[in-house]
Short mmCIF file of C-alpha atoms and ligand atoms in Angstrom, two decimals:
data_model
loop_
_atom_site.label_atom_id
_atom_site.label_comp_id
_atom_site.label_asym_id
_atom_site.label_seq_id
_atom_site.Cartn_x
_atom_site.Cartn_y
_atom_site.Cartn_z
CA UNK A 1 72.58 -27.52 17.10
CA UNK A 2 73.07 -24.90 13.87
CA UNK A 3 71.48 -21.23 14.72
CA UNK A 4 68.20 -21.34 13.15
CA UNK A 5 67.34 -24.60 15.02
CA UNK A 6 67.90 -22.82 18.36
CA UNK A 7 66.17 -19.92 17.02
CA UNK A 8 63.07 -22.56 16.90
CA UNK A 9 63.13 -24.55 19.92
CA UNK A 10 64.57 -22.00 22.06
CA UNK A 11 61.44 -21.20 22.84
CA UNK A 12 61.42 -17.99 24.42
CA UNK A 13 59.05 -15.53 22.82
CA UNK A 14 62.27 -12.95 21.90
CA UNK A 15 63.63 -15.67 19.26
CA UNK A 16 59.93 -15.36 17.38
CA UNK A 17 60.08 -12.00 16.85
CA UNK A 18 63.96 -11.00 15.00
CA UNK A 19 66.76 -13.02 13.20
CA UNK A 20 69.52 -12.38 15.62
CA UNK A 21 72.70 -12.43 16.34
CA UNK A 22 72.60 -13.80 20.46
CA UNK A 23 69.19 -16.23 21.02
CA UNK A 24 68.76 -13.79 23.92
CA UNK A 25 69.15 -10.99 22.27
CA UNK A 26 66.33 -8.76 22.00
CA UNK A 27 68.32 -6.66 19.20
CA UNK A 28 67.39 -7.02 15.27
CA UNK A 29 70.23 -8.92 13.55
CA UNK A 30 71.67 -6.38 11.28
CA UNK A 31 72.90 -7.11 8.66
CA UNK A 32 73.51 -10.71 7.15
CA UNK A 33 77.37 -12.01 7.12
CA UNK A 34 79.51 -10.69 4.29
CA UNK A 35 76.43 -8.54 3.59
CA UNK A 36 77.69 -4.53 4.28
CA UNK A 37 75.22 -3.31 3.04
CA UNK A 38 72.85 -3.00 5.60
CA UNK A 39 73.18 -2.04 9.19
CA UNK A 40 71.16 -1.36 11.38
CA UNK A 41 67.84 -1.74 11.26
CA UNK A 42 64.22 -0.71 12.04
CA UNK A 43 62.55 -3.69 13.65
CA UNK A 44 59.54 -4.73 12.97
CA UNK A 45 56.54 -4.16 15.86
CA UNK A 46 55.04 -7.77 17.22
CA UNK A 47 51.50 -6.56 17.07
CA UNK A 48 49.93 -3.94 14.75
CA UNK A 49 49.80 0.08 14.98
CA UNK A 50 46.55 0.27 16.46
CA UNK A 51 46.71 -2.37 18.80
CA UNK A 52 47.37 -0.28 22.30
CA UNK A 53 44.70 1.59 21.78
CA UNK A 54 42.64 3.34 23.78
CA UNK A 55 45.89 3.67 26.25
CA UNK A 56 48.90 4.38 23.24
CA UNK A 57 46.65 5.87 19.69
CA UNK A 58 47.56 4.07 16.58
CA UNK A 59 48.90 7.65 14.98
CA UNK A 60 51.84 8.45 18.33
CA UNK A 61 52.59 4.55 17.61
CA UNK A 62 53.27 4.55 13.61
CA UNK A 63 54.36 8.05 13.73
CA UNK A 64 56.55 7.53 16.57
CA UNK A 65 58.18 3.90 15.58
CA UNK A 66 58.03 4.49 11.42
CA UNK A 67 59.00 8.16 11.31
CA UNK A 68 60.92 8.85 14.86
CA UNK A 69 62.88 5.39 15.51
CA UNK A 70 63.82 4.86 12.00
CA UNK A 71 64.98 8.28 11.99
CA UNK A 72 67.45 7.36 15.04
CA UNK A 73 68.51 3.86 12.97
CA UNK A 74 69.50 5.78 9.43
CA UNK A 75 70.88 8.97 11.24
CA UNK A 76 73.67 5.03 13.51
CA UNK A 77 73.89 4.14 10.50
CA UNK A 78 74.95 7.64 9.09
CA UNK A 79 77.43 8.23 11.98
CA UNK A 80 79.00 4.08 12.16
CA UNK A 81 79.43 4.13 7.91
CA UNK A 82 81.24 2.27 6.80
CA UNK A 83 83.34 1.60 10.21
CA UNK A 84 82.77 -1.70 9.96
CA UNK A 85 84.74 -2.80 13.51
CA UNK A 86 81.77 -0.07 14.51
CA UNK A 87 79.31 -1.57 12.68
CA UNK A 88 78.95 -5.12 12.59
CA UNK A 89 79.00 -4.92 16.32
CA UNK A 90 75.49 -5.62 17.58
CA UNK A 91 74.12 -2.39 19.21
CA UNK A 92 74.38 -3.36 22.62
CA UNK A 93 78.07 -4.21 21.72
CA UNK A 94 78.45 -0.93 20.48
CA UNK A 95 76.90 1.03 23.46
CA UNK A 96 78.67 -1.37 26.11
CA UNK A 97 82.24 -0.22 24.08
CA UNK A 98 81.03 3.32 23.74
CA UNK A 99 84.97 4.70 24.78
CA UNK A 100 86.13 2.72 21.68
CA UNK A 101 84.10 4.73 19.59
CA UNK A 102 86.09 7.63 18.39
CA UNK A 103 85.37 10.58 19.32
CA UNK A 104 84.39 12.44 16.71
CA UNK A 105 80.93 10.55 16.60
CA UNK A 106 80.76 8.89 19.64
CA UNK A 107 77.49 11.42 20.51
CA UNK A 108 76.34 10.39 17.54
CA UNK A 109 76.03 6.73 18.39
CA UNK A 110 74.96 7.98 22.20
CA UNK A 111 72.08 9.77 20.93
CA UNK A 112 71.33 7.45 18.06
CA UNK A 113 72.62 3.72 19.46
CA UNK A 114 71.00 5.19 22.23
CA UNK A 115 67.70 5.86 20.14
CA UNK A 116 67.45 2.25 18.32
CA UNK A 117 68.05 0.11 21.61
CA UNK A 118 65.50 1.93 23.80
CA UNK A 119 62.87 1.85 21.22
CA UNK A 120 63.96 -1.57 19.99
CA UNK A 121 62.99 -2.81 24.07
CA UNK A 122 60.74 -0.78 24.51
CA UNK A 123 58.63 -1.97 21.74
CA UNK A 124 59.26 -5.02 22.97
CA UNK A 125 57.82 -4.74 26.50
CA UNK A 126 54.50 -3.86 25.43
CA UNK A 127 51.48 -6.02 24.57
CA UNK A 128 48.42 -5.31 23.98
CA UNK A 129 46.65 -5.36 27.34
CA UNK A 130 49.15 -6.50 28.66
CA UNK A 131 50.84 -9.34 30.58
CA UNK A 132 50.91 -10.94 33.67
CA UNK A 133 53.98 -9.78 36.37
CA UNK A 134 55.77 -13.64 37.32
CA UNK A 135 58.69 -15.00 37.95
CA UNK A 136 62.10 -14.43 38.96
CA UNK A 137 61.44 -11.02 37.85
CA UNK A 138 58.94 -10.88 40.51
CA UNK A 139 61.00 -12.81 43.24
CA UNK A 140 63.56 -10.55 42.88
CA UNK A 141 61.64 -7.08 42.25
CA UNK A 142 60.05 -8.40 45.45
CA UNK A 143 63.47 -8.77 47.06
CA UNK A 144 65.26 -6.04 46.36
CA UNK A 145 62.24 -3.14 46.84
CA UNK A 146 60.01 -4.67 49.88
CA UNK A 147 56.87 -5.67 47.66
CA UNK A 148 55.99 -5.60 43.29
CA UNK A 149 53.95 -2.59 44.52
CA UNK A 150 56.15 -0.56 45.87
CA UNK A 151 59.01 -1.26 42.59
CA UNK A 152 56.01 -0.56 40.36
CA UNK A 153 55.89 3.06 42.15
CA UNK A 154 59.06 3.76 42.35
CA UNK A 155 59.72 3.28 38.65
CA UNK A 156 56.63 5.14 37.71
CA UNK A 157 57.59 8.01 40.27
CA UNK A 158 60.34 8.48 38.80
CA UNK A 159 59.44 8.65 34.87
CA UNK A 160 57.10 10.90 35.76
CA UNK A 161 59.51 13.48 37.58
CA UNK A 162 61.67 12.80 34.72
CA UNK A 163 62.78 17.15 33.20
CA UNK A 164 62.65 17.22 30.56
CA UNK A 165 63.11 14.34 27.83
CA UNK A 166 63.87 11.33 28.86
CA UNK A 167 63.25 7.09 30.31
CA UNK A 168 62.76 5.63 32.91
CA UNK A 169 64.17 1.87 33.77
CA UNK A 170 64.30 -1.30 34.80
CA UNK A 171 67.71 -2.64 34.87
CA UNK A 172 70.23 -5.41 35.80
CA UNK A 173 73.07 -2.96 36.87
CA UNK A 174 76.68 -4.49 36.19
CA UNK A 175 76.32 -6.34 40.16
CA UNK A 176 73.76 -8.28 38.45
CA UNK A 177 71.11 -6.80 41.08
CA UNK A 178 67.62 -4.65 40.01
CA UNK A 179 68.29 -1.11 39.84
CA UNK A 180 65.05 1.62 38.68
CA UNK A 181 66.49 5.22 37.62
CA UNK A 182 65.37 8.02 34.99
CA UNK A 183 68.17 8.64 32.19
CA UNK A 184 68.09 11.87 29.94
CA UNK A 185 67.58 12.17 26.05
CA UNK A 186 68.57 9.07 24.00
CA UNK A 187 71.29 7.35 27.16
CA UNK A 188 71.00 4.43 27.36
CA UNK A 189 71.76 2.01 30.08
CA UNK A 190 74.28 -0.31 28.42
CA UNK A 191 76.56 3.23 28.40
CA UNK A 192 76.72 1.69 31.88
CA UNK A 193 77.28 -1.76 30.67
CA UNK A 194 73.69 -1.99 32.89
CA UNK A 195 71.12 -4.22 31.09
CA UNK A 196 67.84 -2.75 30.50
CA UNK A 197 64.42 -4.94 30.80
CA UNK A 198 61.92 -2.52 30.74
CA UNK A 199 62.13 0.37 29.49
CA UNK A 200 58.97 3.30 29.28
CA UNK A 201 59.85 6.55 26.61
CA UNK A 202 58.86 9.64 28.81
CA UNK A 203 59.08 12.13 25.35
CA UNK A 204 57.17 14.05 24.47
CA UNK A 205 56.47 12.50 21.45
CA UNK A 206 55.66 9.77 22.45
CA UNK A 207 52.89 10.72 24.35
CA UNK A 208 51.66 14.44 22.66
CA UNK A 209 49.18 13.63 20.51
CA UNK A 210 46.56 11.72 22.58
CA UNK A 211 47.81 13.06 26.53
CA UNK A 212 49.52 16.95 25.44
CA UNK A 213 51.02 17.01 28.87
CA UNK A 214 49.46 15.47 31.03
CA UNK A 215 52.17 12.81 30.59
CA UNK A 216 51.04 11.46 34.17
CA UNK A 217 47.95 10.29 31.91
CA UNK A 218 50.49 8.72 29.53
CA UNK A 219 52.20 6.70 32.45
CA UNK A 220 49.28 5.31 33.97
CA UNK A 221 47.40 4.25 30.21
CA UNK A 222 50.59 2.64 29.61
CA UNK A 223 49.96 0.42 33.31
CA UNK A 224 47.45 -1.78 31.56
CA UNK A 225 49.81 -2.76 28.57
CA UNK A 226 53.76 -3.63 30.23
CA UNK A 227 54.31 -7.10 28.70
CA UNK A 228 55.43 -8.38 32.38
CA UNK A 229 56.37 -11.95 30.78
CA UNK A 230 58.71 -10.62 28.42
CA UNK A 231 60.59 -8.64 30.88
CA UNK A 232 61.26 -11.07 33.03
CA UNK A 233 62.46 -13.02 29.75
CA UNK A 234 64.54 -10.21 29.34
CA UNK A 235 65.43 -10.60 33.18
CA UNK A 236 66.38 -14.13 33.06
CA UNK A 237 68.67 -13.66 29.34
CA UNK A 238 70.30 -10.92 31.94
CA UNK A 239 71.02 -13.05 34.98
CA UNK A 240 73.07 -15.14 32.39
CA UNK A 241 74.88 -13.63 30.77
MN1 MN3 B 1 60.25 7.80 21.61
#
């Protein structure tokens, strides 16, 4: 079965979105074989900018995706330049192998590569009206955190208490266990060789136009648009990896 067929028949919702190097990867293929004119690219959203209204407003989505995320992609491409040892890797591999990135480029990759990976996951784990939490990830959340509600509560608490700019994460860690924590700035769990399966952006640019200083209101609203079905697919893929 060639890659194209796998993508067509692989049946995961992930596969339909982007042409991907790894069919289980969420992240956009960043160039064609032998074509080094393009590198990392902004992924298309699966929904319109206004599709998450009223929870996340159109203007925020538009600026966040087309300006902020595009900015990370542009700066990442500028940082890796024509260093093919770097630019030919998937964004996950680039971050997981951060110690192999030359020191002068490393911070730019952490910040902008992190920004690219983090936002790509963020967009894909939202969907208009949300989707049901079930499947293996639900079982594992219950087993790890005592109950689904406790797991969600822990995630929300981390997101609400993050000081300054950062993210809340649900990850599959290097021991293949679920873990919830926050990171500062655009620091990606991939830097720890953890696989993020759900991420929430709590930078002010993610909510300020609609919610101003009311981060808690944004976080509560976001819970209406979580694509748990995708989170489960991410979990299953991370456990197989
Ligand atoms: Mn952001």
